[in-house]
Coordinates of C-alpha atoms in Angstrom, one line a residue:
Chain A
M1 CA 0.0 0.0 0.0
I2 CA 1.1 3.6 -0.6
E3 CA -0.3 6.2 1.7
V4 CA -1.3 9.5 0.2
I5 CA 0.1 12.4 2.3
K6 CA -0.5 15.2 -0.2
E7 CA -2.4 14.8 -3.3
G8 CA -0.6 17.2 -5.7
L9 CA -2.7 19.1 -8.2
E10 CA -4.3 16.2 -9.9
T11 CA -2.6 12.8 -9.4
S12 CA -4.5 9.9 -10.9
V13 CA -4.2 6.1 -11.5
Q14 CA -3.8 5.4 -15.2
D15 CA -2.9 2.3 -17.3
W16 CA -2.1 2.0 -21.0
P17 CA -3.6 1.8 -23.5
G18 CA -6.6 2.4 -21.2
R19 CA -10.3 1.5 -21.5
L20 CA -10.7 0.3 -25.1
G21 CA -13.7 -1.3 -26.6
Y22 CA -16.4 1.1 -25.3
W23 CA -16.2 4.0 -27.7
N24 CA -19.6 3.0 -29.1
Q25 CA -21.2 3.7 -25.7
G26 CA -19.2 6.9 -25.2
F27 CA -16.5 5.7 -22.9
P28 CA -13.1 7.3 -23.7
P29 CA -9.8 5.4 -23.3
S30 CA -8.4 7.6 -20.6
G31 CA -4.8 6.5 -19.7
P32 CA -1.6 8.5 -19.5
M33 CA -1.3 11.6 -21.7
D34 CA 2.4 11.0 -22.2
S35 CA 2.5 7.3 -22.7
W36 CA 6.2 7.5 -23.8
S37 CA 7.3 8.5 -20.3
F38 CA 4.7 6.3 -18.7
R39 CA 5.6 3.1 -20.4
L40 CA 9.3 3.6 -19.8
A41 CA 8.7 4.2 -16.0
N42 CA 7.0 0.8 -16.0
V43 CA 9.8 -0.9 -18.0
L44 CA 12.4 0.5 -15.5
V45 CA 10.8 -1.3 -12.6
G46 CA 10.2 -4.5 -14.5
N47 CA 6.5 -4.1 -15.1
D48 CA 4.6 -4.6 -18.3
P49 CA 4.8 -1.2 -20.1
G50 CA 1.0 -0.7 -19.7
A51 CA 0.8 -1.6 -15.9
A52 CA -1.1 0.9 -13.8
G53 CA 0.9 3.8 -12.4
L54 CA 0.3 7.4 -11.3
E55 CA 0.0 10.4 -13.5
C56 CA 0.9 13.7 -11.8
Q57 CA -0.3 17.0 -13.3
Y58 CA 1.7 20.2 -12.8
I59 CA 2.3 19.6 -9.1
G60 CA 3.3 16.1 -7.8
P61 CA 2.1 14.3 -4.6
T62 CA 3.7 13.3 -1.4
L63 CA 3.5 9.5 -0.8
K64 CA 4.6 7.3 2.0
F65 CA 5.5 3.7 1.1
Q66 CA 4.3 1.2 3.7
R67 CA 6.5 -1.6 2.4
A68 CA 9.8 -1.8 0.6
G69 CA 9.8 -1.7 -3.2
M70 CA 11.1 -0.3 -6.4
I71 CA 9.9 2.9 -8.1
A72 CA 10.8 5.0 -11.1
V73 CA 9.8 8.7 -11.8
T74 CA 9.8 9.9 -15.4
G75 CA 8.2 12.7 -17.5
A76 CA 8.1 16.2 -16.1
D77 CA 10.8 17.2 -13.6
M78 CA 8.8 17.7 -10.3
Q79 CA 12.0 17.7 -8.2
A80 CA 11.3 14.3 -6.6
K81 CA 12.9 13.6 -3.2
L82 CA 13.0 10.5 -1.1
D83 CA 13.1 11.4 2.6
G84 CA 14.4 14.8 1.6
E85 CA 17.2 13.5 -0.7
A86 CA 16.8 14.3 -4.4
I87 CA 16.4 11.1 -6.5
Q88 CA 17.4 10.6 -10.2
M89 CA 14.6 10.6 -12.7
W90 CA 14.5 8.0 -15.5
Q91 CA 16.0 5.4 -13.2
S92 CA 14.7 2.6 -10.9
V93 CA 15.1 3.5 -7.2
A94 CA 14.7 1.2 -4.2
V95 CA 12.5 2.5 -1.4
A96 CA 12.5 1.1 2.1
A97 CA 9.3 0.6 4.1
G98 CA 8.3 4.0 5.7
Q99 CA 10.1 6.2 3.2
T100 CA 8.4 9.3 1.8
L101 CA 8.5 10.4 -1.8
E102 CA 7.9 14.1 -2.1
M103 CA 7.3 15.9 -5.3
S104 CA 6.9 19.6 -6.1
F105 CA 5.9 21.8 -9.1
A106 CA 7.0 20.9 -12.7
K107 CA 10.2 22.7 -13.6
T108 CA 10.1 21.3 -17.1
G109 CA 7.1 19.6 -18.8
A110 CA 3.6 19.2 -17.3
R111 CA 3.1 15.6 -16.3
A112 CA 5.3 13.3 -14.3
Y113 CA 4.8 9.5 -14.0
I114 CA 5.4 7.2 -11.0
A115 CA 5.7 3.5 -11.6
V116 CA 5.9 1.0 -8.8
A117 CA 7.2 -2.6 -9.2
G118 CA 4.2 -4.8 -9.4
G119 CA 1.9 -2.1 -10.6
I120 CA -1.0 -0.3 -8.8
A121 CA -3.7 -2.8 -8.1
T122 CA -7.0 -0.8 -7.8
E123 CA -10.1 -2.6 -9.0
P124 CA -10.3 -2.5 -12.8
W125 CA -13.5 -0.9 -14.2
L126 CA -14.6 -2.0 -17.7
G127 CA -11.3 -3.7 -18.2
S128 CA -9.0 -0.9 -17.1
R129 CA -7.7 0.8 -14.0
S130 CA -7.5 4.2 -15.7
T131 CA -9.3 7.1 -14.0
F132 CA -12.0 8.9 -16.0
H133 CA -12.4 11.9 -13.7
K134 CA -15.4 13.5 -15.3
A135 CA -17.6 10.4 -15.0
G136 CA -16.1 9.4 -11.7
V137 CA -15.0 5.9 -12.7
G138 CA -11.8 3.9 -12.6
G139 CA -8.7 4.6 -10.5
M140 CA -9.2 5.4 -6.8
E141 CA -13.0 5.8 -6.3
G142 CA -13.2 7.4 -9.7
H143 CA -11.2 10.4 -9.0
A144 CA -7.7 11.9 -8.4
I145 CA -6.1 10.5 -5.3
K146 CA -6.8 12.2 -1.9
P147 CA -4.9 12.6 1.3
G148 CA -5.4 9.6 3.7
Q149 CA -6.1 7.1 0.9
L150 CA -4.2 3.9 0.7
V151 CA -3.3 3.0 -2.9
P152 CA -3.0 -0.8 -3.3
V153 CA 0.1 -2.2 -5.1
S154 CA 0.8 -5.7 -6.4
V155 CA 3.9 -7.5 -5.3
G156 CA 6.7 -7.1 -7.8
E157 CA 10.4 -7.3 -7.9
G158 CA 12.6 -4.7 -9.6
V159 CA 16.3 -4.0 -9.9
A160 CA 17.7 -0.7 -8.7
G161 CA 19.9 1.5 -10.9
R162 CA 18.4 0.7 -14.3
K163 CA 18.4 3.8 -16.4
V164 CA 16.7 5.0 -19.6
R165 CA 19.4 5.9 -22.1
D166 CA 19.6 9.7 -22.7
D167 CA 18.6 9.3 -26.4
A168 CA 15.5 7.3 -25.5
R169 CA 13.9 10.1 -23.4
P170 CA 11.4 12.6 -24.8
E171 CA 13.0 16.0 -25.1
F172 CA 11.0 19.0 -23.9
P173 CA 11.7 22.3 -25.9
S174 CA 13.2 25.0 -23.7
D175 CA 11.5 27.8 -25.8
K176 CA 8.0 26.4 -25.1
Q177 CA 7.4 26.0 -28.8
W178 CA 6.2 22.5 -29.9
S179 CA 6.2 21.0 -33.3
I180 CA 3.2 18.6 -33.4
E181 CA 2.5 16.1 -36.2
V182 CA -1.0 16.0 -37.7
V183 CA -2.6 13.9 -40.4
R184 CA -5.2 15.4 -42.7
G185 CA -8.7 14.2 -42.2
P186 CA -11.3 12.8 -41.8
N187 CA -13.1 16.1 -42.7
D188 CA -10.3 18.0 -44.3
D189 CA -12.3 18.8 -47.5
W190 CA -14.6 21.1 -45.5
I191 CA -11.7 23.6 -45.2
D192 CA -10.5 25.7 -48.1
D193 CA -6.9 26.0 -49.3
A194 CA -6.4 29.3 -47.4
G195 CA -7.7 27.7 -44.2
H196 CA -5.3 24.8 -44.5
E197 CA -2.4 27.2 -45.1
R198 CA -3.4 29.3 -42.1
F199 CA -3.7 26.2 -39.9
L200 CA -0.3 24.9 -40.8
G201 CA 1.4 28.3 -41.0
S202 CA 0.2 29.8 -37.7
D203 CA 1.1 29.7 -34.0
W204 CA -1.6 28.1 -31.9
K205 CA -1.6 28.9 -28.2
L206 CA -2.8 26.3 -25.7
S207 CA -5.7 27.8 -23.8
S208 CA -6.1 27.5 -20.0
K209 CA -9.6 26.2 -20.7
S210 CA -8.1 22.8 -21.4
D211 CA -8.3 19.5 -19.5
R212 CA -8.1 15.8 -20.1
T213 CA -11.2 15.9 -22.3
G214 CA -10.0 18.6 -24.8
F215 CA -7.1 21.0 -25.4
R216 CA -8.5 24.3 -26.7
L217 CA -6.4 26.4 -29.0
D218 CA -6.3 30.1 -29.6
G219 CA -5.3 31.3 -33.1
P220 CA -6.5 32.8 -36.3
D221 CA -10.0 32.2 -37.8
W222 CA -10.7 29.3 -40.2
S223 CA -12.1 29.6 -43.7
F224 CA -14.2 26.9 -45.3
A225 CA -14.8 25.1 -48.6
E226 CA -18.2 25.3 -50.3
K227 CA -19.1 21.9 -48.9
A228 CA -19.3 23.5 -45.4
T229 CA -21.9 26.1 -46.4
D230 CA -23.9 24.4 -49.1
K231 CA -25.2 21.3 -47.3
A232 CA -28.3 19.5 -46.1
P233 CA -30.0 21.3 -43.1
E234 CA -29.6 18.3 -40.8
H235 CA -25.9 19.1 -40.5
G236 CA -26.7 22.3 -38.7
S237 CA -26.2 25.7 -40.4
E238 CA -22.8 26.8 -39.0
P239 CA -20.0 25.9 -41.4
S240 CA -18.3 23.7 -38.9
N241 CA -21.5 21.7 -38.3
I242 CA -21.7 18.1 -39.6
I243 CA -24.2 15.3 -39.0
D244 CA -23.0 13.7 -35.8
Q245 CA -20.2 11.2 -36.4
G246 CA -17.6 9.2 -34.6
Y247 CA -14.6 11.2 -33.5
P248 CA -11.0 9.8 -33.6
C249 CA -9.1 10.2 -30.3
G250 CA -6.7 13.0 -31.2
A251 CA -9.1 14.7 -33.6
I252 CA -8.7 18.5 -34.0
N253 CA -12.4 19.2 -33.6
L254 CA -13.5 22.5 -35.0
A255 CA -16.4 23.8 -32.8
G256 CA -17.5 27.0 -34.4
Q257 CA -14.2 28.8 -34.8
T258 CA -12.5 27.1 -31.8
P259 CA -10.2 24.1 -32.5
I260 CA -10.2 21.6 -29.6
I261 CA -7.8 18.6 -29.7
L262 CA -9.9 15.7 -28.3
V263 CA -7.5 13.9 -26.0
N264 CA -7.6 10.9 -23.6
D265 CA -10.9 11.6 -21.8
G266 CA -12.6 13.2 -24.8
P267 CA -16.0 12.7 -26.5
S268 CA -16.5 9.7 -28.8
M269 CA -19.0 11.4 -31.2
G270 CA -20.4 14.8 -32.0
G271 CA -21.5 17.2 -34.7
F272 CA -18.5 19.2 -35.5
I273 CA -15.9 18.6 -38.2
N274 CA -12.4 17.2 -37.6
P275 CA -10.2 18.6 -40.4
Y276 CA -7.0 17.1 -38.8
T277 CA -6.0 14.3 -36.4
V278 CA -3.0 14.2 -34.0
P279 CA -1.5 10.7 -34.3
R280 CA -0.8 8.9 -31.0
S281 CA 3.0 9.3 -31.4
A282 CA 2.6 13.0 -30.8
F283 CA 0.3 12.7 -27.7
W284 CA 3.2 12.9 -25.3
K285 CA 3.9 16.5 -26.6
L286 CA 0.3 17.4 -25.7
G287 CA 0.7 15.8 -22.3
Q288 CA 3.9 17.7 -21.5
S289 CA 2.8 21.2 -22.7
K290 CA 1.3 23.8 -20.4
P291 CA -1.4 26.5 -21.1
G292 CA 0.2 29.5 -22.8
E293 CA 2.7 27.4 -24.8
I294 CA 2.8 27.5 -28.6
Y295 CA 2.0 24.7 -31.0
R296 CA 3.0 24.6 -34.7
F297 CA 1.5 21.8 -36.7
K298 CA 3.3 19.7 -39.2
A299 CA 1.4 17.6 -41.7
V300 CA 2.5 13.9 -42.1
S301 CA 0.9 11.1 -44.1
V302 CA -1.0 8.2 -42.5
E303 CA 2.0 5.9 -43.3
E304 CA 4.5 8.3 -41.7
A305 CA 2.3 8.6 -38.6
Q306 CA 2.1 4.8 -38.4
A307 CA 5.9 4.5 -38.7
L308 CA 6.3 7.0 -35.8
A309 CA 3.9 4.9 -33.6
H310 CA 6.0 1.9 -34.5
D311 CA 9.2 3.6 -33.6
L312 CA 7.8 4.8 -30.3
R313 CA 6.6 1.3 -29.4
E314 CA 10.2 0.1 -29.9
I315 CA 11.6 2.9 -27.8
C316 CA 9.2 2.1 -24.9
S317 CA 10.8 -1.3 -24.3
E318 CA 13.8 -3.0 -22.7
Q319 CA 16.1 -1.8 -25.6
S320 CA 16.1 1.7 -24.1
I321 CA 17.4 0.6 -20.7
S322 CA 21.0 0.6 -19.6
T323 CA 22.2 -0.8 -16.3
Chain B
M1 CA -27.7 11.5 -50.5
I2 CA -26.5 8.0 -50.0
Y3 CA -23.1 7.7 -51.8
D4 CA -22.7 5.1 -54.6
Q5 CA -19.5 4.1 -52.9
P6 CA -18.7 4.8 -49.3
K7 CA -15.9 7.1 -48.4
F8 CA -12.9 5.8 -46.4
L9 CA -11.5 8.8 -44.6
P10 CA -8.3 8.6 -42.5
G11 CA -8.2 9.8 -38.8
G12 CA -4.6 10.0 -37.8
D13 CA -2.6 6.7 -37.6
R14 CA -5.3 4.5 -36.2
Y15 CA -8.8 5.5 -37.2
M16 CA -10.8 5.2 -40.4
L17 CA -14.2 6.9 -40.9
V18 CA -16.4 5.0 -43.3
E19 CA -19.0 7.6 -44.5
F20 CA -22.1 6.3 -46.3
G21 CA -23.8 9.5 -47.1
N22 CA -24.4 13.1 -46.1
E23 CA -27.9 13.3 -44.9
M24 CA -29.9 11.8 -42.0
N25 CA -32.3 8.9 -42.6
L26 CA -33.0 5.5 -41.2
E27 CA -31.3 3.7 -44.1
L28 CA -28.0 5.4 -43.5
N29 CA -28.1 4.6 -39.8
F30 CA -28.8 0.9 -40.6
M31 CA -25.8 0.9 -42.9
G32 CA -23.6 2.3 -40.1
Q33 CA -24.9 -0.1 -37.5
S34 CA -24.8 -3.1 -39.9
L35 CA -21.2 -2.5 -40.7
A36 CA -20.3 -2.4 -37.0
Q37 CA -22.2 -5.6 -36.5
A38 CA -20.5 -7.3 -39.5
V39 CA -17.1 -6.2 -38.2
A40 CA -17.9 -7.8 -34.8
D41 CA -19.3 -11.0 -36.3
N42 CA -16.3 -11.5 -38.6
D43 CA -13.8 -10.6 -36.0
V44 CA -11.8 -8.5 -38.5
K45 CA -8.1 -8.7 -37.7
G46 CA -6.6 -5.5 -36.4
V47 CA -9.9 -3.8 -35.5
I48 CA -10.0 -2.7 -31.9
E49 CA -13.5 -1.2 -31.8
T50 CA -16.1 0.6 -33.9
A51 CA -18.4 3.6 -33.4
P52 CA -21.4 3.8 -35.7
C53 CA -23.5 7.0 -35.9
F54 CA -26.1 8.5 -38.2
A55 CA -24.4 8.1 -41.5
S56 CA -21.0 6.7 -40.8
T57 CA -19.0 4.1 -38.9
L58 CA -15.7 5.0 -37.2
I59 CA -13.2 2.1 -37.1
H60 CA -10.4 2.1 -34.6
Y61 CA -7.6 -0.2 -35.8
E62 CA -4.0 -1.2 -35.0
P63 CA -1.8 -0.5 -38.0
E64 CA 0.8 -3.0 -36.7
D65 CA -1.9 -5.7 -37.6
I66 CA -3.6 -4.2 -40.7
S67 CA -2.7 -1.4 -43.1
F68 CA -5.2 1.4 -44.0
K69 CA -5.3 0.0 -47.5
D70 CA -6.1 -3.6 -46.4
L71 CA -8.6 -2.4 -43.9
Q72 CA -10.3 -0.4 -46.7
S73 CA -10.6 -3.6 -48.8
E74 CA -11.9 -5.6 -45.8
M75 CA -14.6 -2.9 -45.1
A76 CA -15.6 -2.6 -48.8
S77 CA -16.1 -6.4 -49.0
L78 CA -18.1 -6.5 -45.7
I79 CA -20.3 -3.6 -46.9
G80 CA -21.0 -5.7 -50.1
T81 CA -22.5 -8.4 -47.9
L82 CA -24.9 -6.2 -46.1
G83 CA -28.5 -7.0 -47.0
P84 CA -31.2 -4.4 -47.9
S85 CA -32.4 -2.5 -44.8
E86 CA -36.0 -2.9 -46.2
D87 CA -36.1 -6.4 -44.7
I88 CA -35.0 -5.4 -41.3
E89 CA -37.4 -6.1 -38.4
L90 CA -36.1 -5.7 -34.9
D91 CA -37.2 -5.6 -31.3
S92 CA -37.5 -2.0 -30.3
R93 CA -38.2 -0.8 -26.8
L94 CA -40.2 2.5 -26.4
F95 CA -39.3 4.7 -23.4
Y96 CA -41.6 7.5 -22.2
F97 CA -39.7 10.4 -20.7
P98 CA -41.5 13.0 -18.6
T99 CA -40.0 16.2 -19.7
V100 CA -40.3 19.8 -18.6
Y101 CA -40.0 22.0 -21.8
C102 CA -38.7 25.6 -21.3
D103 CA -37.6 24.6 -17.8
P104 CA -35.8 26.9 -15.4
W105 CA -32.5 24.9 -15.4
T106 CA -31.7 25.0 -19.1
K107 CA -32.9 28.7 -19.1
E108 CA -30.4 29.4 -16.4
A109 CA -27.6 27.7 -18.3
V110 CA -28.5 29.6 -21.5
D111 CA -28.6 32.9 -19.6
D112 CA -25.2 32.1 -18.1
Y113 CA -23.7 31.4 -21.6
R114 CA -25.3 34.7 -22.9
A115 CA -23.8 36.7 -20.1
K116 CA -20.3 35.1 -20.0
I117 CA -19.5 33.7 -23.5
A118 CA -21.7 35.0 -26.3
E119 CA -25.0 36.8 -26.9
K120 CA -27.6 34.6 -28.6
E121 CA -31.4 34.3 -28.9
P122 CA -32.8 32.1 -26.2
D123 CA -32.7 28.5 -27.5
P124 CA -36.5 27.6 -27.7
E125 CA -37.4 30.8 -29.4
F126 CA -34.4 30.5 -31.7
V127 CA -35.2 27.0 -32.8
A128 CA -39.0 27.9 -33.2
R129 CA -38.1 30.9 -35.4
L130 CA -35.5 29.0 -37.5
N131 CA -38.0 26.3 -38.3
G132 CA -40.8 28.7 -39.2
L133 CA -43.0 27.7 -36.2
S134 CA -45.5 30.3 -34.9
D135 CA -44.2 30.3 -31.3
V136 CA -42.5 28.2 -28.5
D137 CA -45.8 26.4 -27.8
Q138 CA -45.9 25.1 -31.3
F139 CA -42.2 24.1 -31.0
V140 CA -43.1 22.0 -27.9
R141 CA -46.0 20.4 -29.8
V142 CA -43.8 19.5 -32.8
H143 CA -40.8 18.4 -30.8
S144 CA -42.8 16.2 -28.5
G145 CA -45.1 15.0 -31.3
T146 CA -42.9 12.1 -32.5
E147 CA -41.1 9.0 -31.4
Y148 CA -37.3 9.4 -31.6
W149 CA -35.0 6.6 -32.9
V150 CA -31.9 6.0 -30.9
A151 CA -29.3 5.9 -33.8
S152 CA -26.2 5.5 -31.6
L153 CA -24.6 6.2 -28.2
G154 CA -21.7 8.5 -27.9
F155 CA -20.1 11.8 -27.1
W156 CA -20.5 11.0 -23.4
P157 CA -21.2 7.6 -21.8
G158 CA -24.8 6.7 -22.5
L159 CA -25.8 9.8 -24.4
P160 CA -28.3 8.8 -27.2
F161 CA -28.1 10.4 -30.6
M162 CA -31.7 10.4 -31.8
M163 CA -33.7 11.2 -34.9
A164 CA -37.3 12.1 -35.2
L165 CA -39.2 9.2 -36.8
D166 CA -42.2 11.4 -37.9
P167 CA -41.0 13.6 -40.8
R168 CA -43.7 16.2 -39.8
C169 CA -41.7 16.7 -36.6
M170 CA -38.3 17.0 -38.2
L171 CA -36.5 20.2 -36.9
T172 CA -33.0 21.5 -37.5
A173 CA -30.8 23.9 -35.6
P174 CA -27.1 25.0 -35.6
K175 CA -24.8 24.0 -32.9
Y176 CA -23.4 26.5 -30.4
N177 CA -20.5 28.6 -31.5
P178 CA -18.4 28.4 -29.4
P179 CA -19.7 25.4 -27.4
R180 CA -20.9 25.6 -23.8
T181 CA -18.7 24.6 -20.9
W182 CA -21.7 23.1 -19.0
T183 CA -25.1 21.7 -19.5
P184 CA -27.5 20.5 -16.7
Q185 CA -27.8 16.8 -16.2
G186 CA -31.0 15.5 -18.0
T187 CA -31.1 18.3 -20.5
V188 CA -33.0 17.6 -23.7
G189 CA -31.4 19.4 -26.6
M190 CA -30.9 19.3 -30.4
G191 CA -28.3 20.2 -33.0
G192 CA -28.5 19.6 -36.7
A193 CA -31.5 17.3 -36.9
S194 CA -30.4 15.2 -33.9
T195 CA -32.0 15.3 -30.5
C196 CA -30.2 14.1 -27.3
I197 CA -30.5 13.7 -23.6
Y198 CA -27.4 14.7 -21.6
P199 CA -26.7 11.9 -19.1
V200 CA -24.7 14.1 -16.7
A201 CA -23.6 17.7 -16.5
T202 CA -21.1 18.1 -19.4
P203 CA -19.9 20.6 -21.9
G204 CA -22.2 20.7 -25.0
G205 CA -23.0 22.2 -28.3
Y206 CA -26.8 21.5 -28.8
Q207 CA -29.6 24.0 -28.4
M208 CA -31.3 23.2 -25.1
F209 CA -34.9 23.6 -24.2
G210 CA -36.1 20.9 -21.7
R211 CA -35.1 18.6 -18.9
T212 CA -36.0 15.1 -17.7
P213 CA -35.5 13.8 -14.2
V214 CA -35.1 10.1 -15.4
P215 CA -31.5 8.9 -15.3
I216 CA -30.2 7.4 -18.5
W217 CA -26.8 6.4 -17.0
D218 CA -26.2 4.7 -13.6
T219 CA -22.8 3.4 -12.4
Q220 CA -24.6 2.2 -9.2
K221 CA -27.1 0.1 -11.2
R222 CA -29.9 1.1 -8.9
F223 CA -32.7 0.2 -11.3
P224 CA -33.3 -3.1 -13.2
Q225 CA -32.9 -1.4 -16.6
F226 CA -29.2 -1.1 -15.9
E227 CA -28.6 -4.8 -15.0
N228 CA -26.6 -5.5 -18.2
S229 CA -25.2 -2.1 -18.9
I230 CA -24.7 1.1 -17.0
C231 CA -26.1 2.9 -20.1
L232 CA -29.9 2.8 -20.4
F233 CA -30.2 2.8 -24.2
Q234 CA -29.1 0.7 -27.1
P235 CA -29.4 1.5 -30.8
G236 CA -32.8 0.7 -32.1
D237 CA -34.6 1.9 -28.9
R238 CA -37.3 4.6 -29.3
V239 CA -38.0 7.6 -27.0
K240 CA -41.1 9.7 -26.6
F241 CA -40.9 12.9 -24.6
V242 CA -44.0 13.5 -22.6
P243 CA -44.4 17.2 -21.7
C244 CA -45.0 17.7 -18.0
E245 CA -45.1 20.5 -15.4
L246 CA -42.6 21.1 -12.6
D247 CA -44.7 19.3 -10.0
V248 CA -44.5 16.0 -12.0
Y249 CA -40.8 16.6 -12.5
E250 CA -40.3 16.9 -8.8
L251 CA -42.4 13.8 -8.0
V252 CA -40.4 11.7 -10.4
E253 CA -37.1 13.2 -9.2
A254 CA -38.1 12.1 -5.6
Q255 CA -39.0 8.6 -6.8
V256 CA -35.7 8.3 -8.6
A257 CA -33.9 9.5 -5.4
D258 CA -35.6 6.9 -3.1
G259 CA -35.4 4.1 -5.7
S260 CA -39.2 3.7 -6.2
Y261 CA -39.3 5.0 -9.8
Q262 CA -40.6 2.6 -12.4
Y263 CA -39.2 3.2 -15.9
N264 CA -42.1 3.7 -18.3
V265 CA -41.1 1.4 -21.1
V266 CA -42.9 -0.9 -23.5
E267 CA -41.1 -4.0 -24.7
Y268 CA -43.5 -5.9 -26.9
Q269 CA -43.1 -4.1 -30.2
K270 CA -41.1 -4.8 -33.3
F271 CA -39.9 -2.1 -35.6
S272 CA -40.4 -3.0 -39.3
V273 CA -38.5 -0.8 -41.8
R274 CA -40.9 -1.8 -44.6
N275 CA -43.9 -0.8 -42.6
Y276 CA -42.2 2.4 -41.4
K277 CA -41.3 3.4 -45.0
A278 CA -44.8 2.7 -46.2
W279 CA -46.3 4.9 -43.4
V280 CA -43.9 7.8 -44.2
E281 CA -44.9 7.5 -47.9
S282 CA -48.5 7.9 -46.9
L283 CA -48.0 11.2 -45.0
D284 CA -48.4 14.8 -46.1
T285 CA -45.0 15.8 -44.8
S286 CA -45.6 19.5 -45.3
A287 CA -48.0 19.5 -42.3
R288 CA -46.9 20.5 -38.8
F289 CA -48.7 19.8 -35.6

């Protein structure tokens, strides 16, 4: 068991790839927003890459370990300390029974991950331990962890001092400018050429009105192809309105003039167009950016996006570990 | 229209949207649902899940197991095996929902949006005017004058996307621009030609004009209707909104709270596409109630 002393800003149990198979009833996958850092944290402590761990947003928690074990902290640098001593990130660290892990605000990045050998052992809900905050399901009683709670952990054995090689870690830009891959579609033909050029050629600022359901972006207005204005009335009369359809996770959903990237806890369907989709290999960048930071989008093909996902899968494995 | 050939549209590295047409009708919805069923029945390699809606089916696949191109051929061949929807006859439950139209809660949410986000005409008046109805009273008569077909579930767990079965009650409306950040639980709203019930308080984009106290989502499974799923609806259900006053709302709300509420649902009917189409053919669809 891990005792929660301080909860941090929003620390939640997540597993990867999350709650799949229920998109047709409206259940999102949830899961870690930066699955690169998350999976490697698990690999460090000898877990399956998808085992349940903790995602810490902006400010990390303070946790007391009731029994000895092995942990790893990856992702955003939240200045982790064990009984007051700074610990190395991206490395497996042995903890003794009674020791306290204390984390603070994120100096770089936005989300840190804590993996524990054996994995967190909360009750799965619809096949996953991931927390879906807004519906209050999964994780610890459906929500972020709270002081006084005891987080169950399975028994596992890890080896201390295993490290993720420097070249296998995600690199966070120091100038707060992110280059994010996008694939055109499914509704790209609703946007005119000028609109596409403006989307790919402009800075987009991540709005503070963003959360695990959607990342809202501030930027220039969109312009539309004829298809968006000359259409059957059941679409709805605004140019961005379409007959309700399934949404890809990662879709850049154009609600009126506001683009919203639909992320891990996002809606499965709705009546706005999705001119572009962020492929899963770029999700870690969304997870590690903070409101106010700038996105530039870079178009890639379906095949390129699939190759990037393949490469990331290889990186999130034992091959990235040195001892 | 229904396209001669469906469109296979990419969504990033792991989704394909199969679009069958660009209008709303029962036939397109059956195509979307039937493809999803065929994918499940045939256990197509590499497909993780599907999400059918009014005129399309979203396919979530793993490109390590199947390429976009091979998935497209698989889908095209499955679509070729789907029978005509004319012959479909299916069990269809009919739920009655006591609903307060022009209720104080959605009015409060609309007023809040108008004050803080964007000025707009109040939703019931707006939808009435756009559809050429004489006033809000007629809007309520028209909106509540039909059964609604549950075409799919999505957006939020358990939320039904529904279409009016009676063409004389077909209404359309734009979606909010920008969307709302909150909507009261149980709100009845519409956007495009789709009507929905919001299962819990969520963001939203539909025009809103009514509220029902009857839960359509229940993680605690307090009522027998939730025995097999925490979502009340399944595609192919029908819904009838029964306009009621606030006192009935409060009565039902109290019954829901103490667990004594009995869902008003009939379960003996079959829905026949052939009969439905023949009935629609017989109507004077220019009439309004």
